[in-house]
Amino acid sequence: MHSLKRFSFLLVIFSLAFFTYTCTDSTGSTGPVPGDENGGRTENSINSKAAPGSSAEFYLRGDEYTALQVEIDYMPGHKPTRAGLDSLKTFLQDRLNKQSVSFELTEVPSGGKDAYTISEIRSLEEKYRDNFTQKNDETLHSYFLMVDGEYENPNVIGVAYWNTSLAVFGKTIEDISSGLAAPPEEKIEGTVFRHEFGHLMGLVGNGTPTQSNHKTSGGAHCTTDGCLMNPAVETANFFANIF
């Protein structure tokens, strides 16, 4: 029984620590775009191509956008697990000043690639995304794409690439969750989803002010051990130590 409890505890820690090493965001490569200085605002809507974190206030405040709807497109065989989405929904409900948080799931055709570049991810969003936040809309709209391949950097599981957009790489999660004593798919998903939404919420001083000096140099990650936004854990070592 003691061994089982220890394993369960380590698995929870793994679900937090593993992903934080295998994440990136595109702010460094894209830089700010027009509209960033006003939370990604344009005259009639939120600019959906601003940098991650630039619209943080719209996520965290409730006086302008009272609801959050997340449009989720997924490729065949990579529909997010219910447990993974429940984990994300609880995370958002507990932290955002919104009356409701909802998901809208749609299956889209396979992109037909083993690996996707950030440019290809953006093109897929332009092709499939349906909902954008308008000026007088009470609902804030986000976009979430689950693809059937890896990222161009195969160590990356998720990427926040615009202020309301993120992508998760289903093939990578599938590979990690397969095999004896591997972490469950839903545990990995839940951590990936929460971490990437953390970038959209501007966590670690990337749109939301930090409460202590714990930001990585030149990035939007945390230096504190055990933090959801910490990138420092090395995957191979973590596997060796636990399993």
PDB file of C-alpha atoms in Angstrom, residues 5-236:
ATOM      1  CA  LYS A   5       0.666   5.664  -2.542  1.00  0.00           C
ATOM      2  CA  ARG A   6       4.238   6.683  -3.349  1.00  0.00           C
ATOM      3  CA  PHE A   7       3.751   5.803  -7.019  1.00  0.00           C
ATOM      4  CA  SER A   8       0.501   7.791  -7.188  1.00  0.00           C
ATOM      5  CA  PHE A   9       2.189  10.807  -5.601  1.00  0.00           C
ATOM      6  CA  LEU A  10       5.106  10.655  -8.017  1.00  0.00           C
ATOM      7  CA  LEU A  11       2.735  10.334 -10.949  1.00  0.00           C
ATOM      8  CA  VAL A  12       0.982  13.555  -9.933  1.00  0.00           C
ATOM      9  CA  ILE A  13       4.330  15.320  -9.624  1.00  0.00           C
ATOM     10  CA  PHE A  14       5.310  13.911 -13.001  1.00  0.00           C
ATOM     11  CA  SER A  15       2.185  15.307 -14.617  1.00  0.00           C
ATOM     12  CA  LEU A  16       3.287  18.790 -13.527  1.00  0.00           C
ATOM     13  CA  ALA A  17       7.017  18.535 -14.017  1.00  0.00           C
ATOM     14  CA  PHE A  18       7.254  16.556 -17.235  1.00  0.00           C
ATOM     15  CA  PHE A  19       5.374  18.936 -19.453  1.00  0.00           C
ATOM     16  CA  THR A  20       7.005  22.096 -18.235  1.00  0.00           C
ATOM     17  CA  TYR A  21      10.235  20.958 -19.850  1.00  0.00           C
ATOM     18  CA  THR A  22       8.590  20.164 -23.180  1.00  0.00           C
ATOM     19  CA  CYS A  23       6.806  23.388 -23.971  1.00  0.00           C
ATOM     20  CA  THR A  24       7.484  26.516 -25.933  1.00  0.00           C
ATOM     21  CA  ASP A  25       5.718  29.678 -26.926  1.00  0.00           C
ATOM     22  CA  SER A  26       6.225  31.687 -30.086  1.00  0.00           C
ATOM     23  CA  THR A  27       6.649  35.117 -28.582  1.00  0.00           C
ATOM     24  CA  GLY A  28      10.386  35.103 -29.070  1.00  0.00           C
ATOM     25  CA  SER A  29      10.208  34.312 -32.763  1.00  0.00           C
ATOM     26  CA  THR A  30       7.271  36.512 -33.676  1.00  0.00           C
ATOM     27  CA  GLY A  31       7.664  39.532 -31.425  1.00  0.00           C
ATOM     28  CA  PRO A  32       4.794  41.903 -30.744  1.00  0.00           C
ATOM     29  CA  VAL A  33       2.439  42.853 -33.533  1.00  0.00           C
ATOM     30  CA  PRO A  34       0.198  45.917 -33.951  1.00  0.00           C
ATOM     31  CA  GLY A  35      -2.481  45.928 -31.288  1.00  0.00           C
ATOM     32  CA  ASP A  36      -0.311  44.379 -28.545  1.00  0.00           C
ATOM     33  CA  GLU A  37      -0.063  47.673 -26.690  1.00  0.00           C
ATOM     34  CA  ASN A  38      -3.864  47.682 -26.222  1.00  0.00           C
ATOM     35  CA  GLY A  39      -4.359  44.097 -25.158  1.00  0.00           C
ATOM     36  CA  GLY A  40      -4.561  42.980 -28.774  1.00  0.00           C
ATOM     37  CA  ARG A  41      -7.485  45.347 -29.349  1.00  0.00           C
ATOM     38  CA  THR A  42      -8.459  46.662 -32.759  1.00  0.00           C
ATOM     39  CA  GLU A  43     -11.316  49.036 -33.558  1.00  0.00           C
ATOM     40  CA  ASN A  44     -13.986  46.334 -33.897  1.00  0.00           C
ATOM     41  CA  SER A  45     -12.551  43.268 -32.174  1.00  0.00           C
ATOM     42  CA  ILE A  46      -9.599  41.700 -30.388  1.00  0.00           C
ATOM     43  CA  ASN A  47      -6.712  41.266 -32.809  1.00  0.00           C
ATOM     44  CA  SER A  48      -6.366  37.466 -32.888  1.00  0.00           C
ATOM     45  CA  LYS A  49      -2.764  37.670 -34.129  1.00  0.00           C
ATOM     46  CA  ALA A  50      -1.207  39.525 -31.200  1.00  0.00           C
ATOM     47  CA  ALA A  51       1.515  37.963 -29.050  1.00  0.00           C
ATOM     48  CA  PRO A  52       0.628  35.395 -26.335  1.00  0.00           C
ATOM     49  CA  GLY A  53      -0.162  37.159 -23.068  1.00  0.00           C
ATOM     50  CA  SER A  54      -1.016  40.506 -24.651  1.00  0.00           C
ATOM     51  CA  SER A  55      -4.741  39.937 -24.011  1.00  0.00           C
ATOM     52  CA  ALA A  56      -4.274  38.619 -20.464  1.00  0.00           C
ATOM     53  CA  GLU A  57      -6.577  41.228 -18.920  1.00  0.00           C
ATOM     54  CA  PHE A  58      -9.494  40.025 -21.040  1.00  0.00           C
ATOM     55  CA  TYR A  59      -9.062  36.514 -19.632  1.00  0.00           C
ATOM     56  CA  LEU A  60      -8.672  37.597 -16.020  1.00  0.00           C
ATOM     57  CA  ARG A  61     -11.263  40.400 -15.819  1.00  0.00           C
ATOM     58  CA  GLY A  62     -15.012  39.861 -15.872  1.00  0.00           C
ATOM     59  CA  ASP A  63     -16.372  43.328 -16.509  1.00  0.00           C
ATOM     60  CA  GLU A  64     -16.097  43.199 -20.311  1.00  0.00           C
ATOM     61  CA  TYR A  65     -16.143  39.531 -21.328  1.00  0.00           C
ATOM     62  CA  THR A  66     -18.315  37.529 -18.957  1.00  0.00           C
ATOM     63  CA  ALA A  67     -17.872  34.126 -20.636  1.00  0.00           C
ATOM     64  CA  LEU A  68     -15.068  32.142 -22.256  1.00  0.00           C
ATOM     65  CA  GLN A  69     -15.669  29.756 -25.135  1.00  0.00           C
ATOM     66  CA  VAL A  70     -12.806  27.566 -26.337  1.00  0.00           C
ATOM     67  CA  GLU A  71     -13.103  26.316 -29.909  1.00  0.00           C
ATOM     68  CA  ILE A  72     -11.247  22.983 -30.104  1.00  0.00           C
ATOM     69  CA  ASP A  73     -10.397  21.474 -33.486  1.00  0.00           C
ATOM     70  CA  TYR A  74      -8.795  18.043 -33.431  1.00  0.00           C
ATOM     71  CA  MET A  75      -7.487  15.709 -36.109  1.00  0.00           C
ATOM     72  CA  PRO A  76      -8.742  12.089 -36.413  1.00  0.00           C
ATOM     73  CA  GLY A  77      -7.623   9.851 -33.579  1.00  0.00           C
ATOM     74  CA  HIS A  78      -6.633  12.755 -31.347  1.00  0.00           C
ATOM     75  CA  LYS A  79      -9.829  13.958 -29.721  1.00  0.00           C
ATOM     76  CA  PRO A  80      -8.929  15.349 -26.282  1.00  0.00           C
ATOM     77  CA  THR A  81      -9.907  13.096 -23.396  1.00  0.00           C
ATOM     78  CA  ARG A  82     -12.811  14.132 -21.232  1.00  0.00           C
ATOM     79  CA  ALA A  83     -10.596  13.998 -18.129  1.00  0.00           C
ATOM     80  CA  GLY A  84      -8.030  16.268 -19.781  1.00  0.00           C
ATOM     81  CA  LEU A  85     -10.687  18.815 -20.682  1.00  0.00           C
ATOM     82  CA  ASP A  86     -12.279  18.602 -17.238  1.00  0.00           C
ATOM     83  CA  SER A  87      -8.882  19.397 -15.732  1.00  0.00           C
ATOM     84  CA  LEU A  88      -8.571  22.471 -17.950  1.00  0.00           C
ATOM     85  CA  LYS A  89     -12.135  23.616 -17.257  1.00  0.00           C
ATOM     86  CA  THR A  90     -11.636  23.440 -13.491  1.00  0.00           C
ATOM     87  CA  PHE A  91      -8.341  25.311 -13.827  1.00  0.00           C
ATOM     88  CA  LEU A  92      -9.989  28.123 -15.810  1.00  0.00           C
ATOM     89  CA  GLN A  93     -13.113  28.337 -13.652  1.00  0.00           C
ATOM     90  CA  ASP A  94     -10.985  28.665 -10.535  1.00  0.00           C
ATOM     91  CA  ARG A  95      -8.809  31.465 -11.944  1.00  0.00           C
ATOM     92  CA  LEU A  96     -10.804  33.490 -14.457  1.00  0.00           C
ATOM     93  CA  ASN A  97     -13.515  35.950 -13.541  1.00  0.00           C
ATOM     94  CA  LYS A  98     -16.063  34.397 -15.936  1.00  0.00           C
ATOM     95  CA  GLN A  99     -19.659  33.340 -15.450  1.00  0.00           C
ATOM     96  CA  SER A 100     -19.130  30.351 -17.745  1.00  0.00           C
ATOM     97  CA  VAL A 101     -16.378  28.390 -19.480  1.00  0.00           C
ATOM     98  CA  SER A 102     -17.382  26.134 -22.380  1.00  0.00           C
ATOM     99  CA  PHE A 103     -15.773  23.992 -25.077  1.00  0.00           C
ATOM    100  CA  GLU A 104     -16.852  23.498 -28.679  1.00  0.00           C
ATOM    101  CA  LEU A 105     -15.212  20.416 -30.252  1.00  0.00           C
ATOM    102  CA  THR A 106     -14.971  19.703 -33.995  1.00  0.00           C
ATOM    103  CA  GLU A 107     -13.030  17.021 -35.862  1.00  0.00           C
ATOM    104  CA  VAL A 108     -11.050  18.383 -38.818  1.00  0.00           C
ATOM    105  CA  PRO A 109      -9.174  16.470 -41.537  1.00  0.00           C
ATOM    106  CA  SER A 110      -5.652  15.262 -40.939  1.00  0.00           C
ATOM    107  CA  GLY A 111      -2.926  17.651 -42.006  1.00  0.00           C
ATOM    108  CA  GLY A 112      -1.100  14.650 -43.475  1.00  0.00           C
ATOM    109  CA  LYS A 113       2.253  15.459 -41.858  1.00  0.00           C
ATOM    110  CA  ASP A 114       4.554  13.745 -39.404  1.00  0.00           C
ATOM    111  CA  ALA A 115       5.695  17.114 -38.061  1.00  0.00           C
ATOM    112  CA  TYR A 116       4.210  20.612 -38.210  1.00  0.00           C
ATOM    113  CA  THR A 117       5.930  23.985 -38.298  1.00  0.00           C
ATOM    114  CA  ILE A 118       4.512  27.030 -36.528  1.00  0.00           C
ATOM    115  CA  SER A 119       3.697  28.508 -39.931  1.00  0.00           C
ATOM    116  CA  GLU A 120       1.670  25.420 -40.837  1.00  0.00           C
ATOM    117  CA  ILE A 121      -0.160  25.533 -37.502  1.00  0.00           C
ATOM    118  CA  ARG A 122      -1.167  29.141 -38.154  1.00  0.00           C
ATOM    119  CA  SER A 123      -2.355  28.260 -41.656  1.00  0.00           C
ATOM    120  CA  LEU A 124      -4.531  25.476 -40.237  1.00  0.00           C
ATOM    121  CA  GLU A 125      -6.108  27.924 -37.810  1.00  0.00           C
ATOM    122  CA  GLU A 126      -6.880  30.339 -40.633  1.00  0.00           C
ATOM    123  CA  LYS A 127      -8.528  27.454 -42.499  1.00  0.00           C
ATOM    124  CA  TYR A 128     -10.616  25.996 -39.677  1.00  0.00           C
ATOM    125  CA  ARG A 129     -11.218  28.590 -36.960  1.00  0.00           C
ATOM    126  CA  ASP A 130     -14.814  29.838 -36.853  1.00  0.00           C
ATOM    127  CA  ASN A 131     -15.141  32.095 -33.806  1.00  0.00           C
ATOM    128  CA  PHE A 132     -13.446  35.412 -33.062  1.00  0.00           C
ATOM    129  CA  THR A 133     -14.119  37.968 -30.321  1.00  0.00           C
ATOM    130  CA  GLN A 134     -16.030  40.977 -31.567  1.00  0.00           C
ATOM    131  CA  LYS A 135     -16.088  44.420 -29.960  1.00  0.00           C
ATOM    132  CA  ASN A 136     -19.559  44.167 -28.409  1.00  0.00           C
ATOM    133  CA  ASP A 137     -19.427  40.435 -27.734  1.00  0.00           C
ATOM    134  CA  GLU A 138     -19.719  39.359 -24.087  1.00  0.00           C
ATOM    135  CA  THR A 139     -17.947  36.088 -24.879  1.00  0.00           C
ATOM    136  CA  LEU A 140     -14.172  35.834 -25.187  1.00  0.00           C
ATOM    137  CA  HIS A 141     -13.204  33.272 -27.837  1.00  0.00           C
ATOM    138  CA  SER A 142     -10.048  31.159 -27.791  1.00  0.00           C
ATOM    139  CA  TYR A 143      -8.769  28.590 -30.269  1.00  0.00           C
ATOM    140  CA  PHE A 144      -7.138  25.237 -29.558  1.00  0.00           C
ATOM    141  CA  LEU A 145      -5.805  22.887 -32.273  1.00  0.00           C
ATOM    142  CA  MET A 146      -4.901  19.241 -31.575  1.00  0.00           C
ATOM    143  CA  VAL A 147      -2.796  17.884 -34.448  1.00  0.00           C
ATOM    144  CA  ASP A 148      -1.874  14.317 -35.364  1.00  0.00           C
ATOM    145  CA  GLY A 149       1.886  14.827 -35.642  1.00  0.00           C
ATOM    146  CA  GLU A 150       4.836  16.267 -33.769  1.00  0.00           C
ATOM    147  CA  TYR A 151       6.089  19.828 -33.629  1.00  0.00           C
ATOM    148  CA  GLU A 152       9.067  20.842 -35.753  1.00  0.00           C
ATOM    149  CA  ASN A 153      11.011  20.545 -32.487  1.00  0.00           C
ATOM    150  CA  PRO A 154       9.994  17.002 -31.404  1.00  0.00           C
ATOM    151  CA  ASN A 155      10.611  17.742 -27.704  1.00  0.00           C
ATOM    152  CA  VAL A 156       7.735  20.233 -27.676  1.00  0.00           C
ATOM    153  CA  ILE A 157       4.255  19.056 -26.697  1.00  0.00           C
ATOM    154  CA  GLY A 158       2.387  22.365 -26.879  1.00  0.00           C
ATOM    155  CA  VAL A 159       2.816  25.869 -28.183  1.00  0.00           C
ATOM    156  CA  ALA A 160       0.999  29.151 -27.512  1.00  0.00           C
ATOM    157  CA  TYR A 161       1.503  31.086 -30.723  1.00  0.00           C
ATOM    158  CA  TRP A 162      -1.016  33.961 -30.625  1.00  0.00           C
ATOM    159  CA  ASN A 163      -2.895  35.779 -27.866  1.00  0.00           C
ATOM    160  CA  THR A 164      -5.954  33.508 -28.091  1.00  0.00           C
ATOM    161  CA  SER A 165      -4.432  30.483 -29.834  1.00  0.00           C
ATOM    162  CA  LEU A 166      -2.534  27.373 -28.879  1.00  0.00           C
ATOM    163  CA  ALA A 167      -1.709  24.001 -30.412  1.00  0.00           C
ATOM    164  CA  VAL A 168      -1.039  20.598 -28.834  1.00  0.00           C
ATOM    165  CA  PHE A 169       0.759  17.741 -30.561  1.00  0.00           C
ATOM    166  CA  GLY A 170      -1.294  14.589 -30.158  1.00  0.00           C
ATOM    167  CA  LYS A 171       1.247  12.180 -31.629  1.00  0.00           C
ATOM    168  CA  THR A 172       3.822  13.248 -29.038  1.00  0.00           C
ATOM    169  CA  ILE A 173       1.352  12.735 -26.194  1.00  0.00           C
ATOM    170  CA  GLU A 174       0.440   9.342 -27.656  1.00  0.00           C
ATOM    171  CA  ASP A 175       4.094   8.307 -27.723  1.00  0.00           C
ATOM    172  CA  ILE A 176       4.760   9.465 -24.168  1.00  0.00           C
ATOM    173  CA  SER A 177       1.684   7.750 -22.734  1.00  0.00           C
ATOM    174  CA  SER A 178       2.355   4.364 -24.381  1.00  0.00           C
ATOM    175  CA  GLY A 179       4.381   1.600 -22.789  1.00  0.00           C
ATOM    176  CA  LEU A 180       4.682  -0.002 -19.380  1.00  0.00           C
ATOM    177  CA  ALA A 181       4.297   2.370 -16.400  1.00  0.00           C
ATOM    178  CA  ALA A 182       3.886   5.372 -18.702  1.00  0.00           C
ATOM    179  CA  PRO A 183       1.829   8.317 -17.382  1.00  0.00           C
ATOM    180  CA  PRO A 184      -1.842   8.283 -18.467  1.00  0.00           C
ATOM    181  CA  GLU A 185      -2.768  10.266 -21.555  1.00  0.00           C
ATOM    182  CA  GLU A 186      -5.311  12.359 -19.670  1.00  0.00           C
ATOM    183  CA  LYS A 187      -2.731  13.373 -17.054  1.00  0.00           C
ATOM    184  CA  ILE A 188      -0.344  14.627 -19.730  1.00  0.00           C
ATOM    185  CA  GLU A 189      -3.144  16.378 -21.605  1.00  0.00           C
ATOM    186  CA  GLY A 190      -4.470  18.143 -18.522  1.00  0.00           C
ATOM    187  CA  THR A 191      -1.030  19.538 -17.714  1.00  0.00           C
ATOM    188  CA  VAL A 192      -0.345  20.552 -21.320  1.00  0.00           C
ATOM    189  CA  PHE A 193      -3.671  22.335 -21.611  1.00  0.00           C
ATOM    190  CA  ARG A 194      -3.258  24.208 -18.315  1.00  0.00           C
ATOM    191  CA  HIS A 195       0.318  25.229 -19.069  1.00  0.00           C
ATOM    192  CA  GLU A 196      -0.455  26.613 -22.520  1.00  0.00           C
ATOM    193  CA  PHE A 197      -3.477  28.521 -21.276  1.00  0.00           C
ATOM    194  CA  GLY A 198      -1.146  29.927 -18.649  1.00  0.00           C
ATOM    195  CA  HIS A 199       0.737  31.585 -21.524  1.00  0.00           C
ATOM    196  CA  LEU A 200      -2.503  33.057 -22.914  1.00  0.00           C
ATOM    197  CA  MET A 201      -3.287  34.355 -19.418  1.00  0.00           C
ATOM    198  CA  GLY A 202       0.103  36.083 -19.425  1.00  0.00           C
ATOM    199  CA  LEU A 203       1.491  34.181 -16.443  1.00  0.00           C
ATOM    200  CA  VAL A 204       5.079  34.722 -15.296  1.00  0.00           C
ATOM    201  CA  GLY A 205       5.216  38.398 -16.222  1.00  0.00           C
ATOM    202  CA  ASN A 206       4.185  37.983 -19.837  1.00  0.00           C
ATOM    203  CA  GLY A 207       1.061  40.137 -19.584  1.00  0.00           C
ATOM    204  CA  THR A 208       0.239  39.459 -15.932  1.00  0.00           C
ATOM    205  CA  PRO A 209       2.621  40.967 -13.334  1.00  0.00           C
ATOM    206  CA  THR A 210       4.626  38.436 -11.326  1.00  0.00           C
ATOM    207  CA  GLN A 211       4.155  38.406  -7.565  1.00  0.00           C
ATOM    208  CA  SER A 212       7.776  37.434  -6.880  1.00  0.00           C
ATOM    209  CA  ASN A 213      11.095  37.293  -8.711  1.00  0.00           C
ATOM    210  CA  HIS A 214      10.800  33.888 -10.328  1.00  0.00           C
ATOM    211  CA  LYS A 215      10.770  34.493 -14.081  1.00  0.00           C
ATOM    212  CA  THR A 216      13.222  32.792 -16.421  1.00  0.00           C
ATOM    213  CA  SER A 217      15.596  35.122 -18.251  1.00  0.00           C
ATOM    214  CA  GLY A 218      14.131  36.261 -21.563  1.00  0.00           C
ATOM    215  CA  GLY A 219      11.134  33.945 -21.363  1.00  0.00           C
ATOM    216  CA  ALA A 220       7.668  33.420 -19.913  1.00  0.00           C
ATOM    217  CA  HIS A 221       8.417  30.481 -17.643  1.00  0.00           C
ATOM    218  CA  CYS A 222       8.928  30.038 -13.916  1.00  0.00           C
ATOM    219  CA  THR A 223      12.133  29.169 -12.056  1.00  0.00           C
ATOM    220  CA  THR A 224      10.326  27.680  -9.041  1.00  0.00           C
ATOM    221  CA  ASP A 225      10.467  23.896  -8.653  1.00  0.00           C
ATOM    222  CA  GLY A 226       7.053  22.276  -8.941  1.00  0.00           C
ATOM    223  CA  CYS A 227       5.436  25.281 -10.630  1.00  0.00           C
ATOM    224  CA  LEU A 228       3.157  24.520 -13.564  1.00  0.00           C
ATOM    225  CA  MET A 229       5.066  27.088 -15.636  1.00  0.00           C
ATOM    226  CA  ASN A 230       8.564  25.715 -14.833  1.00  0.00           C
ATOM    227  CA  PRO A 231      10.521  24.527 -17.929  1.00  0.00           C
ATOM    228  CA  ALA A 232      13.593  23.138 -16.184  1.00  0.00           C
ATOM    229  CA  VAL A 233      12.819  19.437 -15.715  1.00  0.00           C
ATOM    230  CA  GLU A 234      14.733  17.133 -18.051  1.00  0.00           C
ATOM    231  CA  THR A 235      12.521  14.399 -19.423  1.00  0.00           C
ATOM    232  CA  ALA A 236      14.992  11.517 -19.551  1.00  0.00           C
TER     233      ALA A 236
END
